[in-house]
Amino acid sequence: MAISDILACQGTPMTVASQKTDENPSRSLDLTDLRAQLEQQCDSSKLLATLWVSWFTFFLTVNYVAIGWFTTTTEGNTIDKQALFIVAGNFIVQLALGIAATMILHRWTIDADKNMKRVSAKIRELTPRESHAFSFEKGRLAGFITPALLIGACAMGVLVIAWCFIAVHAQTHTATVAPASRQTGKAVPK
C-alpha cells in the first residue's frame, strides 16, 4: 500500500514488517505511529465533513419549508404576527448558533490540514525512497470542506436576513388573528 493511499484515507497503514527501512526499531515504530496518526486525522476529518453536510442539508431544508409555510396564507387565513415573530426569532438564534458551529469546524479543518501536512512531511523524511509516490494533495480534505463551510455559513447568513425580513414584515403588515377565531383559523374583522 502506498503512502498516497493512506493519505486518501483508503485501506490501513502498512505494518512495520512490510517496511523496508533501516534496522533501527525506533524509526519503524515512529513511522508506524505517524501513519496511524495521519489515518486517524483523515478519518476524523471525513466523519466531521459527512456529519456537517448531513446536518446542513436537513437544517436548511427545515428553514426553507418553514419560510414557505409562514409566507403562504390561504384565503381568509392569516398568521398570528406574535407567533411568527417568536418563531422567526427562534430560527434566527438557531442559525446564529449554526454559523458559529460552522466557523469552529472551519478553524478545526484548517488546523487539521496543517497537522496532516506536518505529519506527512515527517513521513517523507523517514521514507525518502517512497517520496516519489507521496501525494499529500490526494488526502487533503480541507481543499473541499473549507470552502464548503464558508459557503454554508453564507447560506445561513442569508436565511438570517430572510427571517429578519419576515419578522419585520409580519409586525408591520400582517393582521392578527382574533382570539375568537383561533378555533376556526379564520380572521374575524375588528
GROMACS .gro file of N, CA, C and O in nm, residues 17-66:
model
  200
   17ALA      N    1   0.638  -0.475   0.963
   17ALA     CA    2   0.702  -0.587   0.895
   17ALA      C    3   0.715  -0.563   0.745
   17ALA      O    4   0.806  -0.612   0.682
   18SER      N    5   0.623  -0.485   0.686
   18SER     CA    6   0.628  -0.463   0.542
   18SER      C    7   0.717  -0.345   0.504
   18SER      O    8   0.733  -0.317   0.387
   19GLN      N    9   0.771  -0.276   0.601
   19GLN     CA   10   0.854  -0.159   0.575
   19GLN      C   11   0.995  -0.200   0.538
   19GLN      O   12   1.050  -0.294   0.595
   20LYS      N   13   1.052  -0.128   0.444
   20LYS     CA   14   1.192  -0.150   0.408
   20LYS      C   15   1.272  -0.031   0.457
   20LYS      O   16   1.325   0.047   0.380
   21THR      N   17   1.273  -0.015   0.586
   21THR     CA   18   1.352   0.092   0.647
   21THR      C   19   1.477   0.030   0.704
   21THR      O   20   1.496  -0.091   0.700
   22ASP      N   21   1.561   0.113   0.758
   22ASP     CA   22   1.682   0.056   0.819
   22ASP      C   23   1.644  -0.026   0.940
   22ASP      O   24   1.529  -0.034   0.978
   23GLU      N   25   1.738  -0.089   1.002
   23GLU     CA   26   1.713  -0.182   1.110
   23GLU      C   27   1.686  -0.114   1.243
   23GLU      O   28   1.673  -0.180   1.344
   24ASN      N   29   1.676   0.017   1.247
   24ASN     CA   30   1.652   0.089   1.370
   24ASN      C   31   1.505   0.071   1.411
   24ASN      O   32   1.415   0.124   1.347
   25PRO      N   33   1.475  -0.004   1.519
   25PRO     CA   34   1.336  -0.029   1.558
   25PRO      C   35   1.263   0.099   1.598
   25PRO      O   36   1.145   0.111   1.578
   26SER      N   37   1.335   0.195   1.652
   26SER     CA   38   1.273   0.321   1.693
   26SER      C   39   1.216   0.393   1.571
   26SER      O   40   1.108   0.448   1.576
   27ARG      N   41   1.289   0.391   1.462
   27ARG     CA   42   1.244   0.458   1.341
   27ARG      C   43   1.119   0.389   1.285
   27ARG      O   44   1.025   0.454   1.242
   28SER      N   45   1.114   0.256   1.285
   28SER     CA   46   0.998   0.183   1.235
   28SER      C   47   0.875   0.210   1.319
   28SER      O   48   0.766   0.229   1.267
   29LEU      N   49   0.894   0.210   1.451
   29LEU     CA   50   0.782   0.237   1.540
   29LEU      C   51   0.732   0.380   1.520
   29LEU      O   52   0.611   0.403   1.513
   30ASP      N   53   0.824   0.474   1.506
   30ASP     CA   54   0.787   0.613   1.485
   30ASP      C   55   0.709   0.628   1.354
   30ASP      O   56   0.608   0.697   1.350
   31LEU      N   57   0.753   0.561   1.251
   31LEU     CA   58   0.687   0.568   1.121
   31LEU      C   59   0.546   0.509   1.129
   31LEU      O   60   0.450   0.566   1.076
   32THR      N   61   0.532   0.399   1.199
   32THR     CA   62   0.401   0.336   1.215
   32THR      C   63   0.307   0.428   1.293
   32THR      O   64   0.190   0.444   1.257
   33ASP      N   65   0.358   0.489   1.398
   33ASP     CA   66   0.277   0.582   1.476
   33ASP      C   67   0.234   0.702   1.393
   33ASP      O   68   0.119   0.747   1.401
   34LEU      N   69   0.325   0.755   1.312
   34LEU     CA   70   0.292   0.870   1.229
   34LEU      C   71   0.184   0.834   1.126
   34LEU      O   72   0.092   0.910   1.103
   35ARG      N   73   0.198   0.717   1.066
   35ARG     CA   74   0.098   0.675   0.968
   35ARG      C   75  -0.037   0.651   1.034
   35ARG      O   76  -0.141   0.686   0.978
   36ALA      N   77  -0.036   0.595   1.154
   36ALA     CA   78  -0.162   0.574   1.226
   36ALA      C   79  -0.225   0.708   1.264
   36ALA      O   80  -0.347   0.727   1.253
   37GLN      N   81  -0.143   0.803   1.305
   37GLN     CA   82  -0.192   0.937   1.339
   37GLN      C   83  -0.252   1.004   1.216
   37GLN      O   84  -0.359   1.066   1.223
   38LEU      N   85  -0.185   0.990   1.103
   38LEU     CA   86  -0.233   1.050   0.980
   38LEU      C   87  -0.366   0.988   0.937
   38LEU      O   88  -0.459   1.058   0.897
   39GLU      N   89  -0.376   0.857   0.947
   39GLU     CA   90  -0.501   0.790   0.911
   39GLU      C   91  -0.615   0.830   1.004
   39GLU      O   92  -0.727   0.855   0.960
   40GLN      N   93  -0.585   0.840   1.133
   40GLN     CA   94  -0.688   0.881   1.229
   40GLN      C   95  -0.735   1.023   1.200
   40GLN      O   96  -0.855   1.051   1.204
   41GLN      N   97  -0.643   1.113   1.170
   41GLN     CA   98  -0.679   1.251   1.137
   41GLN      C   99  -0.765   1.255   1.012
   41GLN      O  100  -0.864   1.326   1.006
   42CYS      N  101  -0.729   1.176   0.914
   42CYS     CA  102  -0.805   1.172   0.789
   42CYS      C  103  -0.946   1.116   0.812
   42CYS      O  104  -1.044   1.171   0.763
   43ASP      N  105  -0.956   1.010   0.890
   43ASP     CA  106  -1.087   0.951   0.921
   43ASP      C  107  -1.175   1.050   0.998
   43ASP      O  108  -1.294   1.063   0.971
   44SER      N  109  -1.114   1.119   1.095
   44SER     CA  110  -1.190   1.219   1.173
   44SER      C  111  -1.240   1.331   1.083
   44SER      O  112  -1.354   1.375   1.095
   45SER      N  113  -1.156   1.376   0.993
   45SER     CA  114  -1.195   1.483   0.901
   45SER      C  115  -1.310   1.439   0.811
   45SER      O  116  -1.405   1.514   0.790
   46LYS      N  117  -1.301   1.317   0.759
   46LYS     CA  118  -1.409   1.266   0.675
   46LYS      C  119  -1.540   1.255   0.752
   46LYS      O  120  -1.646   1.291   0.702
   47LEU      N  121  -1.533   1.205   0.874
   47LEU     CA  122  -1.653   1.190   0.956
   47LEU      C  123  -1.717   1.326   0.985
   47LEU      O  124  -1.838   1.343   0.970
   48LEU      N  125  -1.636   1.422   1.027
   48LEU     CA  126  -1.690   1.555   1.056
   48LEU      C  127  -1.749   1.620   0.931
   48LEU      O  128  -1.854   1.684   0.938
   49ALA      N  129  -1.684   1.604   0.819
   49ALA     CA  130  -1.736   1.661   0.694
   49ALA      C  131  -1.871   1.598   0.659
   49ALA      O  132  -1.965   1.668   0.622
   50THR      N  133  -1.881   1.468   0.673
   50THR     CA  134  -2.005   1.398   0.643
   50THR      C  135  -2.116   1.442   0.737
   50THR      O  136  -2.230   1.467   0.694
   51LEU      N  137  -2.086   1.450   0.865
   51LEU     CA  138  -2.187   1.493   0.963
   51LEU      C  139  -2.233   1.635   0.936
   51LEU      O  140  -2.352   1.666   0.943
   52TRP      N  141  -2.139   1.724   0.905
   52TRP     CA  142  -2.176   1.863   0.880
   52TRP      C  143  -2.264   1.874   0.756
   52TRP      O  144  -2.365   1.945   0.758
   53VAL      N  145  -2.229   1.806   0.648
   53VAL     CA  146  -2.309   1.812   0.525
   53VAL      C  147  -2.450   1.759   0.551
   53VAL      O  148  -2.549   1.818   0.507
   54SER      N  149  -2.461   1.650   0.628
   54SER     CA  150  -2.594   1.595   0.660
   54SER      C  151  -2.675   1.693   0.743
   54SER      O  152  -2.792   1.718   0.715
   55TRP      N  153  -2.613   1.747   0.847
   55TRP     CA  154  -2.683   1.842   0.933
   55TRP      C  155  -2.724   1.966   0.853
   55TRP      O  156  -2.837   2.013   0.863
   56PHE      N  157  -2.633   2.019   0.773
   56PHE     CA  158  -2.659   2.140   0.695
   56PHE      C  159  -2.775   2.118   0.599
   56PHE      O  160  -2.865   2.202   0.589
   57THR      N  161  -2.775   2.005   0.530
   57THR     CA  162  -2.883   1.975   0.435
   57THR      C  163  -3.018   1.970   0.506
   57THR      O  164  -3.116   2.030   0.461
   58PHE      N  165  -3.025   1.898   0.616
   58PHE     CA  166  -3.150   1.887   0.691
   58PHE      C  167  -3.193   2.023   0.745
   58PHE      O  168  -3.308   2.064   0.731
   59PHE      N  169  -3.101   2.095   0.806
   59PHE     CA  170  -3.133   2.222   0.871
   59PHE      C  171  -3.181   2.326   0.771
   59PHE      O  172  -3.279   2.396   0.796
   60LEU      N  173  -3.114   2.337   0.658
   60LEU     CA  174  -3.159   2.435   0.559
   60LEU      C  175  -3.292   2.395   0.497
   60LEU      O  176  -3.375   2.482   0.469
   61THR      N  177  -3.315   2.266   0.479
   61THR     CA  178  -3.445   2.221   0.427
   61THR      C  179  -3.557   2.260   0.522
   61THR      O  180  -3.661   2.312   0.480
   62VAL      N  181  -3.537   2.237   0.651
   62VAL     CA  182  -3.637   2.276   0.752
   62VAL      C  183  -3.662   2.426   0.746
   62VAL      O  184  -3.777   2.472   0.752
   63ASN      N  185  -3.556   2.505   0.734
   63ASN     CA  186  -3.572   2.650   0.727
   63ASN      C  187  -3.652   2.693   0.605
   63ASN      O  188  -3.743   2.776   0.616
   64TYR      N  189  -3.621   2.637   0.489
   64TYR     CA  190  -3.694   2.677   0.369
   64TYR      C  191  -3.840   2.631   0.373
   64TYR      O  192  -3.929   2.704   0.327
   65VAL      N  193  -3.866   2.514   0.428
   65VAL     CA  194  -4.005   2.468   0.442
   65VAL      C  195  -4.080   2.562   0.537
   65VAL      O  196  -4.194   2.601   0.510
   66ALA      N  197  -4.018   2.598   0.647
   66ALA     CA  198  -4.083   2.688   0.744
   66ALA      C  199  -4.107   2.825   0.683
   66ALA      O  200  -4.215   2.884   0.702
   0.00000   0.00000   0.00000
